[in-house]
GROMACS .gro file of N, CA and C in nm:
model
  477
    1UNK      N    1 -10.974   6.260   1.411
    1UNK     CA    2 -10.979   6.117   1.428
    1UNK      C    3 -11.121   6.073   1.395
    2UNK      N    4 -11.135   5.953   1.341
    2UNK     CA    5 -11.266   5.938   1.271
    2UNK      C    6 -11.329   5.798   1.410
    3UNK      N    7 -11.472   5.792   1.367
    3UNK     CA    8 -11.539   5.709   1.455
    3UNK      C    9 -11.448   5.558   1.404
    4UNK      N   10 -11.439   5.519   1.307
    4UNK     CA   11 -11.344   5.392   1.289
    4UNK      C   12 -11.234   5.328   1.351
    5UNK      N   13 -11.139   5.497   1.366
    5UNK     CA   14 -11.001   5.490   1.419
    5UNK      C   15 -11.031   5.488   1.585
    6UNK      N   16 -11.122   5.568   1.600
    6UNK     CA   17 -11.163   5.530   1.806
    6UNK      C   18 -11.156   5.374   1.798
    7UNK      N   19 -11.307   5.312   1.739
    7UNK     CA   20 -11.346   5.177   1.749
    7UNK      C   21 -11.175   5.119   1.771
    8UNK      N   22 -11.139   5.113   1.660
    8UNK     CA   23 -10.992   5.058   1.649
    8UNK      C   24 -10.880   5.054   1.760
    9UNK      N   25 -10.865   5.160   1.806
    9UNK     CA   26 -10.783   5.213   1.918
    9UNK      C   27 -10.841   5.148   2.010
   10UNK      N   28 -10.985   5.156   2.034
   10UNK     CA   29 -11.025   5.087   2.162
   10UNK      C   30 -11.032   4.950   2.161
   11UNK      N   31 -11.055   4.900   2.097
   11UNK     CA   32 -11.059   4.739   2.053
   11UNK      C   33 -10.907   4.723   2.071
   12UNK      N   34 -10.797   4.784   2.044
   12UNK     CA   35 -10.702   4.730   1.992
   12UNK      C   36 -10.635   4.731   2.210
   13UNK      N   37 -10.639   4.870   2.224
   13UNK     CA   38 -10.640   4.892   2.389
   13UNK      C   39 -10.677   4.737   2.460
   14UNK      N   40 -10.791   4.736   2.429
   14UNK     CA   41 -10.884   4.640   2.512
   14UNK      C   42 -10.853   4.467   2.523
   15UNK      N   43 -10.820   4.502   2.370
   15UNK     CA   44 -10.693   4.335   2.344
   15UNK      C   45 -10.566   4.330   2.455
   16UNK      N   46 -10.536   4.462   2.368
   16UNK     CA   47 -10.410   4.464   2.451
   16UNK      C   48 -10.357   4.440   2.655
   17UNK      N   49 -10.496   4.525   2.692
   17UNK     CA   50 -10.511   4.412   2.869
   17UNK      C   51 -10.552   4.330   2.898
   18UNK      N   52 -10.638   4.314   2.788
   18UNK     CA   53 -10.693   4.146   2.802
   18UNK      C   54 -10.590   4.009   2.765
   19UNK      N   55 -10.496   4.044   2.716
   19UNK     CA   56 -10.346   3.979   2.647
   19UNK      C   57 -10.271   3.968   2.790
   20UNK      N   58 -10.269   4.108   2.854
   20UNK     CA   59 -10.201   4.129   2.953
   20UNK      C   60 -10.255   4.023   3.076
   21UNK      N   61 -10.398   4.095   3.129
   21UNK     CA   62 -10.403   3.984   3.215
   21UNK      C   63 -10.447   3.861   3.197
   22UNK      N   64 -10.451   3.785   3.124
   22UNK     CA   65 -10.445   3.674   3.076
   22UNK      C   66 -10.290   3.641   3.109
   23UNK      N   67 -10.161   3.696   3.080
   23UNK     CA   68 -10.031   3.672   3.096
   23UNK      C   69 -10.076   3.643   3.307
   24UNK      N   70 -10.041   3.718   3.339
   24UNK     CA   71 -10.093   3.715   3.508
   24UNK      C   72 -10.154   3.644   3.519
   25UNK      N   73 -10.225   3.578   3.515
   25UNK     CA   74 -10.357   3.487   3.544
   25UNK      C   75 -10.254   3.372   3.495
   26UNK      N   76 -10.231   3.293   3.391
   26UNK     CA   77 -10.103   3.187   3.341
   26UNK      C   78 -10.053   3.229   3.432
   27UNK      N   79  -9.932   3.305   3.532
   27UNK     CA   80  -9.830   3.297   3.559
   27UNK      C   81  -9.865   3.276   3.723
   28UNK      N   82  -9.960   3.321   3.773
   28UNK     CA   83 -10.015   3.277   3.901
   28UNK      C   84 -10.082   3.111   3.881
   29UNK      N   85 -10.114   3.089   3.819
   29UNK     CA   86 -10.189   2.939   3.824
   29UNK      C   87 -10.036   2.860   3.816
   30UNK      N   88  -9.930   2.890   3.705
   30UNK     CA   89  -9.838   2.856   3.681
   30UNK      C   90  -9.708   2.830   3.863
   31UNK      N   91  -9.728   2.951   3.922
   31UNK     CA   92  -9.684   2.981   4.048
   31UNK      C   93  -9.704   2.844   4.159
   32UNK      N   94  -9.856   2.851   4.125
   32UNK     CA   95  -9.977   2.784   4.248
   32UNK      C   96  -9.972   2.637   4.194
   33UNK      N   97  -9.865   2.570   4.099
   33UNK     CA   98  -9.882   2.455   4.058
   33UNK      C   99  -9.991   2.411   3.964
   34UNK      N  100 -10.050   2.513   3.949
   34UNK     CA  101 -10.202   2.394   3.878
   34UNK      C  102 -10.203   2.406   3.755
   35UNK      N  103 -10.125   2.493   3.657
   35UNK     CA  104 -10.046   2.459   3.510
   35UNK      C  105  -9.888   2.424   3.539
   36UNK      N  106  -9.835   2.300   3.482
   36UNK     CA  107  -9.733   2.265   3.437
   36UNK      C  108  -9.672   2.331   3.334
   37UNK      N  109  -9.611   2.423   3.321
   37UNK     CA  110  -9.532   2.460   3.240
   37UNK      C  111  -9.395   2.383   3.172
   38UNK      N  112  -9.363   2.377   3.096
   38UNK     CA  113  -9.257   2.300   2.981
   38UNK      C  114  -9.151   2.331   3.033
   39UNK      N  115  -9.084   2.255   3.090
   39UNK     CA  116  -8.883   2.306   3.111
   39UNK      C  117  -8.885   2.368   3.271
   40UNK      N  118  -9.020   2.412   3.331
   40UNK     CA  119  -9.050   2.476   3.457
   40UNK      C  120  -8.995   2.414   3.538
   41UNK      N  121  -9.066   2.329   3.553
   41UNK     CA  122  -9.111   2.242   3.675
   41UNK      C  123  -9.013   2.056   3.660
   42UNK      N  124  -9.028   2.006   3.742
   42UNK     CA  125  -8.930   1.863   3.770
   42UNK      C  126  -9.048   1.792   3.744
   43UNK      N  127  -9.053   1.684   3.634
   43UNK     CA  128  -9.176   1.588   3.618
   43UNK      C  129  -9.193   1.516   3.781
   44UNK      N  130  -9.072   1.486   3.856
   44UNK     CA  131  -9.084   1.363   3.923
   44UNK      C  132  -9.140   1.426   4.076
   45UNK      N  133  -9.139   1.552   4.072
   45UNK     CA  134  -9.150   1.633   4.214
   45UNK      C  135  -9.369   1.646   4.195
   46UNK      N  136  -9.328   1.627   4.036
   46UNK     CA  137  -9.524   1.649   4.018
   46UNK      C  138  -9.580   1.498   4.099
   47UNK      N  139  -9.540   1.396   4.085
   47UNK     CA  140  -9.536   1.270   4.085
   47UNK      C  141  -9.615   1.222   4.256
   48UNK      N  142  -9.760   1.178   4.244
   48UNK     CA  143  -9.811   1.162   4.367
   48UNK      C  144  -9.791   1.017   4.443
   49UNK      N  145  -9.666   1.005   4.524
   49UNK     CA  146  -9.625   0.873   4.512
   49UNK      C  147  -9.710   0.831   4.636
   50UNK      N  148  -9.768   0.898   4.717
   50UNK     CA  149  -9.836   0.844   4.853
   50UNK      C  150 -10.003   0.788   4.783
   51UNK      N  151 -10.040   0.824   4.678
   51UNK     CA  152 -10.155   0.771   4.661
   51UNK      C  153 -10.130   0.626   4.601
   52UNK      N  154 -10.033   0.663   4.500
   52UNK     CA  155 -10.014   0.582   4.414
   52UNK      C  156  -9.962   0.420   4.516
   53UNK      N  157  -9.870   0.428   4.615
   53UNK     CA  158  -9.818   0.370   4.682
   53UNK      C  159  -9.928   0.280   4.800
   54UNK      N  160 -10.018   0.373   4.866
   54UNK     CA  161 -10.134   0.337   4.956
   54UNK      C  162 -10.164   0.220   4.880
   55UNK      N  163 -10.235   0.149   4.798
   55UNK     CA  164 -10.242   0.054   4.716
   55UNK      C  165 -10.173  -0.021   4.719
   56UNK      N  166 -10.070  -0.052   4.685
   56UNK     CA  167  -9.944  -0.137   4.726
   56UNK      C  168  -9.949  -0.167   4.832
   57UNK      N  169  -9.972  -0.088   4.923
   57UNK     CA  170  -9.901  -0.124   5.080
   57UNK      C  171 -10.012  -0.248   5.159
   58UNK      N  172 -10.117  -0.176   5.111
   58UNK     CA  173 -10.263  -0.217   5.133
   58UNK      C  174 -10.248  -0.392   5.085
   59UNK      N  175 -10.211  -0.350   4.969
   59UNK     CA  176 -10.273  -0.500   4.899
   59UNK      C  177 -10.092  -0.607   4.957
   60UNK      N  178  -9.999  -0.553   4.944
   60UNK     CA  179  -9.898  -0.629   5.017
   60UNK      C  180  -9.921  -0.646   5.162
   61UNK      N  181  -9.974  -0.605   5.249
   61UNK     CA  182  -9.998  -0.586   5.395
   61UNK      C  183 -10.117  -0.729   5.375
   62UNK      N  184 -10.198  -0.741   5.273
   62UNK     CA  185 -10.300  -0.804   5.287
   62UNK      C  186 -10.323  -0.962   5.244
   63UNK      N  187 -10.154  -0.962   5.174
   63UNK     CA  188 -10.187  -1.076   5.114
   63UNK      C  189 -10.050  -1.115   5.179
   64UNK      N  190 -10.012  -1.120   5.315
   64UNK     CA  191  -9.906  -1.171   5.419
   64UNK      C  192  -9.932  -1.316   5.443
   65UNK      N  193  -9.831  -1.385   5.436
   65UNK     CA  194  -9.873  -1.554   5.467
   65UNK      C  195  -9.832  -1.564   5.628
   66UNK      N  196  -9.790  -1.447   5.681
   66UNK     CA  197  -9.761  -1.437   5.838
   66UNK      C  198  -9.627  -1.581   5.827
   67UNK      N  199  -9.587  -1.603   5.761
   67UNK     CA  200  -9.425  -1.664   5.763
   67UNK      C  201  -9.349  -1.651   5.905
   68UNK      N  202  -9.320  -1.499   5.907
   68UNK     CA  203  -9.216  -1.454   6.016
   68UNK      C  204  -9.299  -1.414   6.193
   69UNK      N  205  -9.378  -1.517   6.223
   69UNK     CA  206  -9.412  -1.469   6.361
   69UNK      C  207  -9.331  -1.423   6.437
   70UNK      N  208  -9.205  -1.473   6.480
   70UNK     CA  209  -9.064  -1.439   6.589
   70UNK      C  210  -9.040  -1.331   6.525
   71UNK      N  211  -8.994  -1.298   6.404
   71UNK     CA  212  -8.951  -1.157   6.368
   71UNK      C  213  -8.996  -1.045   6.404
   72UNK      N  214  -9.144  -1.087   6.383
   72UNK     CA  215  -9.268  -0.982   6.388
   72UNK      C  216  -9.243  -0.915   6.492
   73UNK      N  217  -9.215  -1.023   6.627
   73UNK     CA  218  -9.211  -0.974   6.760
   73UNK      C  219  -9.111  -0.884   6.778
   74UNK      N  220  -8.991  -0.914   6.761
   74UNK     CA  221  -8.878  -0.857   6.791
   74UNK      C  222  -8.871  -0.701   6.722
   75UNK      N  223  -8.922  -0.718   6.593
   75UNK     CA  224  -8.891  -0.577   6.493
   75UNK      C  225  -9.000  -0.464   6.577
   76UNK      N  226  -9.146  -0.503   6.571
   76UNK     CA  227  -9.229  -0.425   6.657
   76UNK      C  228  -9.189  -0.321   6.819
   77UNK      N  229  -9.095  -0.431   6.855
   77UNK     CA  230  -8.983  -0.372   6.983
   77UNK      C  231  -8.880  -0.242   6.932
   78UNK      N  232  -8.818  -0.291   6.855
   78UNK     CA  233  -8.715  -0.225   6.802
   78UNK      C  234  -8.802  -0.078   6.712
   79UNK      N  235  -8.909  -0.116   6.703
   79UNK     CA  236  -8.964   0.021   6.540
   79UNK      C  237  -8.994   0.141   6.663
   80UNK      N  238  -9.024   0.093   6.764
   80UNK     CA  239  -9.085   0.209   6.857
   80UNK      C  240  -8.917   0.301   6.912
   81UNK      N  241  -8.807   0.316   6.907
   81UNK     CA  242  -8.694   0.346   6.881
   81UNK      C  243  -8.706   0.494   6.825
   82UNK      N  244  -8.761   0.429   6.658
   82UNK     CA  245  -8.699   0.536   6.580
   82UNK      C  246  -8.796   0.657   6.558
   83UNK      N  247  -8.791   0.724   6.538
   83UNK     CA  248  -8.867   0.861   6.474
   83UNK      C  249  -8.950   0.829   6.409
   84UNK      N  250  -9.072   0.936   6.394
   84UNK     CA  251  -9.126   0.917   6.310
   84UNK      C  252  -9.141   0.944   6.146
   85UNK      N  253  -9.004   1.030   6.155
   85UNK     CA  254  -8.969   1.109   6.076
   85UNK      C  255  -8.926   1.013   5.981
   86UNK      N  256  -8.797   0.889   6.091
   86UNK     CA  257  -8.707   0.733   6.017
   86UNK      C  258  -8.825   0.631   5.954
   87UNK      N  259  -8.936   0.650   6.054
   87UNK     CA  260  -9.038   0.561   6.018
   87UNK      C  261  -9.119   0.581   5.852
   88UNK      N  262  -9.128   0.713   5.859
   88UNK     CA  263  -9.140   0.717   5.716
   88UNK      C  264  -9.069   0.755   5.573
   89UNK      N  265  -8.960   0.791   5.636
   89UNK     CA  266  -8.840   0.750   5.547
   89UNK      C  267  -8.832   0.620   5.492
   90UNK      N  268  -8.800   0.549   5.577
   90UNK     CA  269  -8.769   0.380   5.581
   90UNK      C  270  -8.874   0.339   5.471
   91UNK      N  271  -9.062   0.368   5.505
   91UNK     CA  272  -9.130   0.321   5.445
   91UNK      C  273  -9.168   0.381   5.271
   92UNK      N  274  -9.115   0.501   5.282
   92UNK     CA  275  -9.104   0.525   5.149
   92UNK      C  276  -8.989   0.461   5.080
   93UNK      N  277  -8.892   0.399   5.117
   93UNK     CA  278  -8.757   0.408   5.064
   93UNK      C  279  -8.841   0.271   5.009
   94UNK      N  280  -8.879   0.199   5.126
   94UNK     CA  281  -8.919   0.083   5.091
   94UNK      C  282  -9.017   0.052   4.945
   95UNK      N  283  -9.098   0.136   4.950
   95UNK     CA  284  -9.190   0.178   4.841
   95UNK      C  285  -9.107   0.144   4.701
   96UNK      N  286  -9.006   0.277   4.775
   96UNK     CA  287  -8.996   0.293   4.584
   96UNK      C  288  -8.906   0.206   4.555
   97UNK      N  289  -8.811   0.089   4.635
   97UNK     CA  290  -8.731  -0.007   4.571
   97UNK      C  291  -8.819  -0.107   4.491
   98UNK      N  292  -8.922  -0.098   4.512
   98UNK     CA  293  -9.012  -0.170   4.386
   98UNK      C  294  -8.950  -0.365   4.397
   99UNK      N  295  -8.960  -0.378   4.549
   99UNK     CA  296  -8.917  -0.519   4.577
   99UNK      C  297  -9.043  -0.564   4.692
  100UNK      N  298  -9.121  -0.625   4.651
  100UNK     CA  299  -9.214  -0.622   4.781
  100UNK      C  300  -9.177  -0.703   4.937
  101UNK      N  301  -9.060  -0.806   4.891
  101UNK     CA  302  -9.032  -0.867   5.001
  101UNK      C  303  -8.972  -0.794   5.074
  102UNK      N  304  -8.913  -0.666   5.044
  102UNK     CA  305  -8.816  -0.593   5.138
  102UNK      C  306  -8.969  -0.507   5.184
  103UNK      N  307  -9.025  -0.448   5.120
  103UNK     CA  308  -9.123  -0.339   5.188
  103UNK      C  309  -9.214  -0.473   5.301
  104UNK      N  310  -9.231  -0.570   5.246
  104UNK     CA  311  -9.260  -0.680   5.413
  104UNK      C  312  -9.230  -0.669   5.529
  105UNK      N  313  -9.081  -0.697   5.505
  105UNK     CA  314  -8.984  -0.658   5.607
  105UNK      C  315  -8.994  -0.518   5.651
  106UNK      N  316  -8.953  -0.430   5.593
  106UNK     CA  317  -9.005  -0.281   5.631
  106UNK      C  318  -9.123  -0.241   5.769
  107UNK      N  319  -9.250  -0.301   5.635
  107UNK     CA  320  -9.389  -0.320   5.771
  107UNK      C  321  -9.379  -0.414   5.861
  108UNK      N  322  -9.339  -0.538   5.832
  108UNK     CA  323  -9.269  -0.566   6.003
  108UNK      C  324  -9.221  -0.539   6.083
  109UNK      N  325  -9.106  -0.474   6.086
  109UNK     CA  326  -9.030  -0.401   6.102
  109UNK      C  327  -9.070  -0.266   6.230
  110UNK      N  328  -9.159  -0.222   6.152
  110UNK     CA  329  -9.258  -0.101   6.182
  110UNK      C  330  -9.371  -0.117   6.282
  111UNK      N  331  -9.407  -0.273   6.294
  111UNK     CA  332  -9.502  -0.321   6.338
  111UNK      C  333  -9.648  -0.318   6.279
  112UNK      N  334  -9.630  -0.297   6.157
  112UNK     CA  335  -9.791  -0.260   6.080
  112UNK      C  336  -9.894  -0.377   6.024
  113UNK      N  337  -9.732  -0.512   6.023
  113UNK     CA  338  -9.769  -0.626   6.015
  113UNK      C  339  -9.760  -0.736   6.115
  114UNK      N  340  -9.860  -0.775   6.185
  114UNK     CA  341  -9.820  -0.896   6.330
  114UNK      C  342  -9.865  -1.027   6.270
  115UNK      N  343  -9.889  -1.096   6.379
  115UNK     CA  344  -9.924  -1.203   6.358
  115UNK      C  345 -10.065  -1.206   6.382
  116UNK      N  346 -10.104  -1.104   6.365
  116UNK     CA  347 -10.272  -1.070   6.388
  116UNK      C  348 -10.324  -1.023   6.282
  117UNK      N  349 -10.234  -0.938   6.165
  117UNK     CA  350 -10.257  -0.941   6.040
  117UNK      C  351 -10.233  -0.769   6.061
  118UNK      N  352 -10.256  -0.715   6.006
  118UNK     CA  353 -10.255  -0.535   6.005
  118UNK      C  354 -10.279  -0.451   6.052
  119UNK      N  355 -10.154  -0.411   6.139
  119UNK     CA  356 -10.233  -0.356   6.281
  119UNK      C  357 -10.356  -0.231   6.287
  120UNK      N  358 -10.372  -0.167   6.348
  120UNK     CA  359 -10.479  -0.057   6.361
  120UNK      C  360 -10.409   0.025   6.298
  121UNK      N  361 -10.246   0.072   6.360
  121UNK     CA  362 -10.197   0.202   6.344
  121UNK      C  363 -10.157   0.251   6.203
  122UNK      N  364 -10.197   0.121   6.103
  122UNK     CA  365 -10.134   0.149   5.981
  122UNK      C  366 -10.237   0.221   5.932
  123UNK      N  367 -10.331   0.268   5.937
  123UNK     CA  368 -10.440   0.353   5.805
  123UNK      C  369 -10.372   0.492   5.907
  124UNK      N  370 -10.421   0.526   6.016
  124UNK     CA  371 -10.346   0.689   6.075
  124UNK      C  372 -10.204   0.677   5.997
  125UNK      N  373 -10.090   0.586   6.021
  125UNK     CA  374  -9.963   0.604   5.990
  125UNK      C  375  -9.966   0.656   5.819
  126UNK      N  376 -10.096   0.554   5.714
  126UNK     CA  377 -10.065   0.584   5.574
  126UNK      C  378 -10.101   0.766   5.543
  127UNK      N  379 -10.205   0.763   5.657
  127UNK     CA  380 -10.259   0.933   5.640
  127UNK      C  381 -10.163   1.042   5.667
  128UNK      N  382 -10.072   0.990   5.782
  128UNK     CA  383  -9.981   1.068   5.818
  128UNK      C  384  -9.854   1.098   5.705
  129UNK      N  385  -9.835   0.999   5.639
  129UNK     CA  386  -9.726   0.979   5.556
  129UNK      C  387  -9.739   1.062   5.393
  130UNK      N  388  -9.915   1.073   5.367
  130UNK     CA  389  -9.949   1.211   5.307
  130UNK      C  390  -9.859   1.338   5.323
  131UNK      N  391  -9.902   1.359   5.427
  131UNK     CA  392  -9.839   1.506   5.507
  131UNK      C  393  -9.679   1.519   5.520
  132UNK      N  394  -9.650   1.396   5.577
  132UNK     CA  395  -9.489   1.380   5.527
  132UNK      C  396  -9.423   1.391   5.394
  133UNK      N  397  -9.479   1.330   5.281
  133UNK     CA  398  -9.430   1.340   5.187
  133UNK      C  399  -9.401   1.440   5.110
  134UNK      N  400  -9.526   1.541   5.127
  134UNK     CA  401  -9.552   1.686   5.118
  134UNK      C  402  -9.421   1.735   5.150
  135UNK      N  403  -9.398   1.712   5.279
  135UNK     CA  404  -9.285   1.814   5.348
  135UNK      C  405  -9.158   1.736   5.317
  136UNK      N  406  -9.115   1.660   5.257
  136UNK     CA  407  -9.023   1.597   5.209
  136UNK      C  408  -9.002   1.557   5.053
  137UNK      N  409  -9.001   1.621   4.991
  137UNK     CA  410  -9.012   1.575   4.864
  137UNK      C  411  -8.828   1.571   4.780
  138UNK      N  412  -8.777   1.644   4.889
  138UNK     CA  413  -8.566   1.650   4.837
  138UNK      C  414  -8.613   1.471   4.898
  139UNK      N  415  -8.631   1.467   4.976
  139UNK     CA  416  -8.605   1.307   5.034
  139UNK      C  417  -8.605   1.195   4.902
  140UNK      N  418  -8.777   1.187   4.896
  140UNK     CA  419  -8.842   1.118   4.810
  140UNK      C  420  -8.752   1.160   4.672
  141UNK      N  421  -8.770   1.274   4.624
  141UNK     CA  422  -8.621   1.268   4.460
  141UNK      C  423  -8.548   1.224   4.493
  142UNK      N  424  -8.462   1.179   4.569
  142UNK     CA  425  -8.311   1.111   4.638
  142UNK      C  426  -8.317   0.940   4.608
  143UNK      N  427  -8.444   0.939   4.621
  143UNK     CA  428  -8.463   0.732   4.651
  143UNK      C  429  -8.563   0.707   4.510
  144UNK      N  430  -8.602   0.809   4.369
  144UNK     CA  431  -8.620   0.781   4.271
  144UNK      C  432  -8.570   0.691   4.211
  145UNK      N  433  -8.461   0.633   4.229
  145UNK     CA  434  -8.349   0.483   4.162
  145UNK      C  435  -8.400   0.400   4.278
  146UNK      N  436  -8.440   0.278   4.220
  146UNK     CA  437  -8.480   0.165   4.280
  146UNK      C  438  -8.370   0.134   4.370
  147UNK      N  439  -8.259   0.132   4.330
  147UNK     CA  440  -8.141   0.066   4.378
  147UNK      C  441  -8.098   0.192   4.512
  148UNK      N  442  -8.104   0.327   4.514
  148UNK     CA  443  -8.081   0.420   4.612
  148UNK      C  444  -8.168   0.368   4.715
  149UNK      N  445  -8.324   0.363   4.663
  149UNK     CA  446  -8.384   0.327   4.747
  149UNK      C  447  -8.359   0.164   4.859
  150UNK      N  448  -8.362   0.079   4.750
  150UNK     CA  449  -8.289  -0.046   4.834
  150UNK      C  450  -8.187  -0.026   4.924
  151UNK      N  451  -8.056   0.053   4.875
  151UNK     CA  452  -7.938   0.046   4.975
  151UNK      C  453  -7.989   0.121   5.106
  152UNK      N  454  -8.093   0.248   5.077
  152UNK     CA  455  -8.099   0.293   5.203
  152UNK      C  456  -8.194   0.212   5.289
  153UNK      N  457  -8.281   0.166   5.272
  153UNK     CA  458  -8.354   0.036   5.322
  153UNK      C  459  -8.270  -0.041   5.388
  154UNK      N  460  -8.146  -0.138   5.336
  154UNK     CA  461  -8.056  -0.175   5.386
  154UNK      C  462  -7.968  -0.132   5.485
  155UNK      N  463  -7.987  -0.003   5.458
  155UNK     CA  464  -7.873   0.067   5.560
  155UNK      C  465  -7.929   0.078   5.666
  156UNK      N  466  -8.044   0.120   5.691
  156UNK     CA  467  -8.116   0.148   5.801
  156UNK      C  468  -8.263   0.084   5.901
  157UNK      N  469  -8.258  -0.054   5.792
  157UNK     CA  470  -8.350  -0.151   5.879
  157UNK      C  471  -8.320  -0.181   5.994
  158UNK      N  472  -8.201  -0.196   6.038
  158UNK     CA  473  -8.193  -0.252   6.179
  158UNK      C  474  -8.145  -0.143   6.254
  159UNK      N  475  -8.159  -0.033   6.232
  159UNK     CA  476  -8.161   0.118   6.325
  159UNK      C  477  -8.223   0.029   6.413
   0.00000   0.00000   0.00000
């Protein structure tokens, strides 16, 4: 075997695990979410709807003409009821029907909106709803159709 054919062999070796773990390395990042792979993965499960949404809620919460004082009262009674689990169900559903007068109602509802303007508990509740969404994401794909989302809104506002 000549000094050429080593070089060769070894170079060619040396490709050859470096090919390899390079494959491993893609397929763990690929694993761990942080490459998207083609045909892999669900575009809509990538989809960060709690950031994107905080904004919305914020700027609808903020620009309230306080209309419904009596409502306010009554829904605030009734939101302490449900779960917190319904509570942010409800408020995502609300989200994604992409109707702001219903997500109003919603945070009324919830009590996030009074007649005092935005309560305290809504920045903990938006932080919390991070962490929820995380752990719910079959939920959130379910209420992707504006209209799923509306009916369940409907269905379950006056829980």
């Amino acid at each position: 075997m000549t000094r050429n054919t080593k070089i060769a062999l070894g170079c060619g070796g040396a490709g050859c695990l470096g090919l390899i773990l390079l494959v491993i390395v893609c397929a763990v990042l690929i694993v761990a979410g942080v490459i998207k792979a083609p045909g892999i993965y669900s575009p809509s499960s990538n989809y960060n709807y709690n950031s994107n949404r905080n904004s919305n809620y914020n700027y609808n919460a903020n620009s309230n003409t306080n209309d419904n004082v009596n409502s306010n009262s009554d829904s605030s009674s009734s939101s302490s009821s449900m779960s917190d689990d319904d509570k942010h169900k409800l408020l995502q559903a609300a989200g994604m029907a992409n109707d702001t007068e219903l997500l109003q109602k919603v945070l009324r509802k919830l009590g996030f909106i009074t007649d005092r303007g935005v309560s305290d508990d809504y920045a903990q509740f938006i932080k919390d709803h991070a962490n929820w969404g995380a752990r719910n994401l079959a939920f959130i794909n379910s209420m992707r159709k504006p209209e799923a989302a509306r009916d369940y809104v409907n269905a379950h506002l006056n829980d």
